Coordinates of C-alpha atoms in Angstrom, one line a residue:
X150 CA 0.0 0.0 0.0
X151 CA 2.9 2.4 0.8
X152 CA 4.3 1.7 -2.6
X153 CA 1.0 2.6 -4.3
X154 CA 0.7 5.8 -2.3
X155 CA 4.3 6.7 -3.1
X156 CA 3.7 6.0 -6.8
X157 CA 0.6 8.1 -6.8
X158 CA 2.3 11.0 -5.1
X159 CA 5.2 10.8 -7.5
X160 CA 2.8 10.8 -10.4
X161 CA 1.0 13.8 -9.0
X162 CA 4.3 15.7 -8.6
X163 CA 5.3 14.9 -12.2
X164 CA 1.9 16.0 -13.5
X165 CA 2.1 19.3 -11.6
X166 CA 5.6 19.8 -12.9
X167 CA 4.5 19.3 -16.5
X168 CA 1.4 21.5 -16.1
X169 CA 3.5 24.3 -14.5
X170 CA 6.1 24.1 -17.2
X171 CA 3.5 24.3 -20.0
X172 CA 1.8 27.2 -18.3
X173 CA 4.8 29.3 -18.4
X174 CA 5.8 28.6 -22.0
X175 CA 7.4 31.4 -23.7
X176 CA 5.6 30.4 -27.0
X177 CA 2.3 32.2 -26.0
X178 CA 1.9 35.9 -26.5
X179 CA 1.8 36.6 -22.7
X180 CA 4.7 34.1 -22.2
X181 CA 6.9 36.0 -24.7
X182 CA 6.1 39.4 -23.0
X183 CA 6.7 38.0 -19.6
X184 CA 10.1 36.5 -20.6
X185 CA 11.1 39.8 -22.2
X186 CA 10.1 42.1 -19.3
X187 CA 11.5 39.6 -16.8
X188 CA 14.9 40.0 -18.4
X189 CA 14.5 43.8 -18.6
X190 CA 13.6 43.8 -14.8
X191 CA 16.8 41.8 -14.1
X192 CA 18.9 44.2 -16.1
X193 CA 19.6 41.6 -18.8
X194 CA 18.9 44.1 -21.6
X195 CA 20.6 42.1 -24.4
X196 CA 18.8 38.9 -23.4
X197 CA 15.5 40.8 -23.5
X198 CA 16.2 42.2 -26.9
X199 CA 17.3 38.7 -28.1
X200 CA 13.9 37.3 -27.0
X201 CA 12.2 40.1 -28.8
X202 CA 14.2 39.5 -32.1
X203 CA 13.8 35.7 -31.8
X204 CA 10.0 36.1 -31.7
X205 CA 9.6 38.9 -34.2
X206 CA 7.9 38.8 -37.5
X207 CA 9.6 39.9 -40.7
X208 CA 13.0 38.6 -39.6
X209 CA 15.7 39.0 -42.3
X210 CA 16.7 35.4 -42.7
X211 CA 19.7 36.5 -44.8
X212 CA 21.1 38.8 -42.2
X213 CA 24.3 37.4 -40.8
X214 CA 25.0 36.7 -37.2
X215 CA 27.3 39.7 -36.8
X216 CA 24.5 42.1 -38.1
X217 CA 22.0 40.6 -35.7
X218 CA 24.4 40.8 -32.8
X219 CA 25.1 44.5 -33.5
X220 CA 21.3 45.2 -33.8
X221 CA 20.7 43.5 -30.4
X222 CA 23.5 45.5 -28.8
X223 CA 22.1 48.8 -30.2
X224 CA 18.5 48.1 -29.1
X225 CA 19.8 46.8 -25.7
X226 CA 21.8 50.0 -25.1
X227 CA 18.7 52.2 -25.9
X228 CA 16.5 50.1 -23.6
X229 CA 19.1 50.2 -20.8
X230 CA 19.3 54.0 -21.0
X231 CA 15.6 54.5 -21.0
X232 CA 14.9 52.1 -18.2
X233 CA 17.8 53.3 -16.0
X234 CA 16.6 56.9 -16.3
X235 CA 13.5 55.7 -14.5
X236 CA 15.6 53.8 -11.9
X237 CA 14.9 50.4 -13.3
X238 CA 11.8 48.3 -13.5
X239 CA 10.2 47.7 -10.1
X240 CA 7.5 45.4 -11.4
X241 CA 5.4 44.5 -14.4
X242 CA 2.0 42.8 -14.9
X243 CA 0.1 41.5 -17.8
X244 CA -3.0 43.6 -17.9
X245 CA -4.8 41.9 -20.7
X246 CA -4.3 39.4 -23.5
X247 CA -6.8 39.5 -26.3
X248 CA -6.7 36.9 -29.1
X249 CA -8.7 37.6 -32.3
X250 CA -11.6 35.5 -33.1
X251 CA -9.8 33.9 -36.0
X252 CA -6.9 33.0 -33.7
X253 CA -4.4 34.6 -36.1
X254 CA -3.5 37.7 -34.1
X255 CA -3.3 38.8 -30.5
X256 CA -2.5 41.8 -28.3
X257 CA -0.9 41.8 -24.9
X258 CA -1.0 44.8 -22.7
X259 CA 1.6 45.1 -20.0
X260 CA 1.8 47.6 -17.2
X261 CA 5.3 48.5 -16.1
X262 CA 6.1 50.2 -12.8
X263 CA 9.5 51.8 -12.6
X264 CA 11.7 52.4 -9.7
X265 CA 10.9 56.2 -9.7
X266 CA 7.2 55.3 -9.2
X267 CA 6.1 56.1 -12.7
X268 CA 4.1 53.7 -14.7
X269 CA 3.5 52.9 -18.4
X270 CA 1.2 50.6 -20.3
X271 CA 2.5 49.1 -23.5
X272 CA 0.6 47.0 -25.9
X273 CA 2.5 44.4 -27.9
X274 CA 1.0 43.0 -31.1
X275 CA 1.4 39.4 -32.2
X276 CA 0.6 37.3 -35.3
X277 CA 0.5 33.6 -35.7
X278 CA 2.8 32.4 -38.5
X279 CA 2.0 29.6 -40.9
X280 CA 3.8 27.1 -38.6
X281 CA 1.4 28.2 -35.8
X282 CA 4.1 30.0 -33.8
X283 CA 3.3 33.4 -32.2
X284 CA 5.5 36.2 -33.3
X285 CA 5.8 39.8 -32.1
X286 CA 4.7 42.3 -34.7
X287 CA 7.5 44.9 -33.8
X288 CA 8.2 46.1 -37.4
X289 CA 4.5 47.0 -38.3
X290 CA 3.0 48.4 -35.1

């Protein structure tokens, strides 16, 4: 009987782990936004911009690695400057995620609270590509 209870407990833990992992997937519009702002909050500006570029529409597949690396650095420097002027990000929350009826586009609104007490809401637009992956529509806002 102890073995059965132990097996059931282990199964429950495994199930909860899988469900928690799936719930925080970066592949959803909200998951992508959370991953990006989480990195910004930690001060990992380049990683945040990498997440944005990795999940962006209209990526230039022919751009070489060096061009992408330079773009990430430039965007990260601007993000860092802007955020540090406001004393960093104290917190952020997803206010709303709206998926279109056809399931092909979505919008995620995030509220950012900065270290200086100011707040800002930003809406991020997403489209679903032909493979069914959500991508940020950063080039055609």
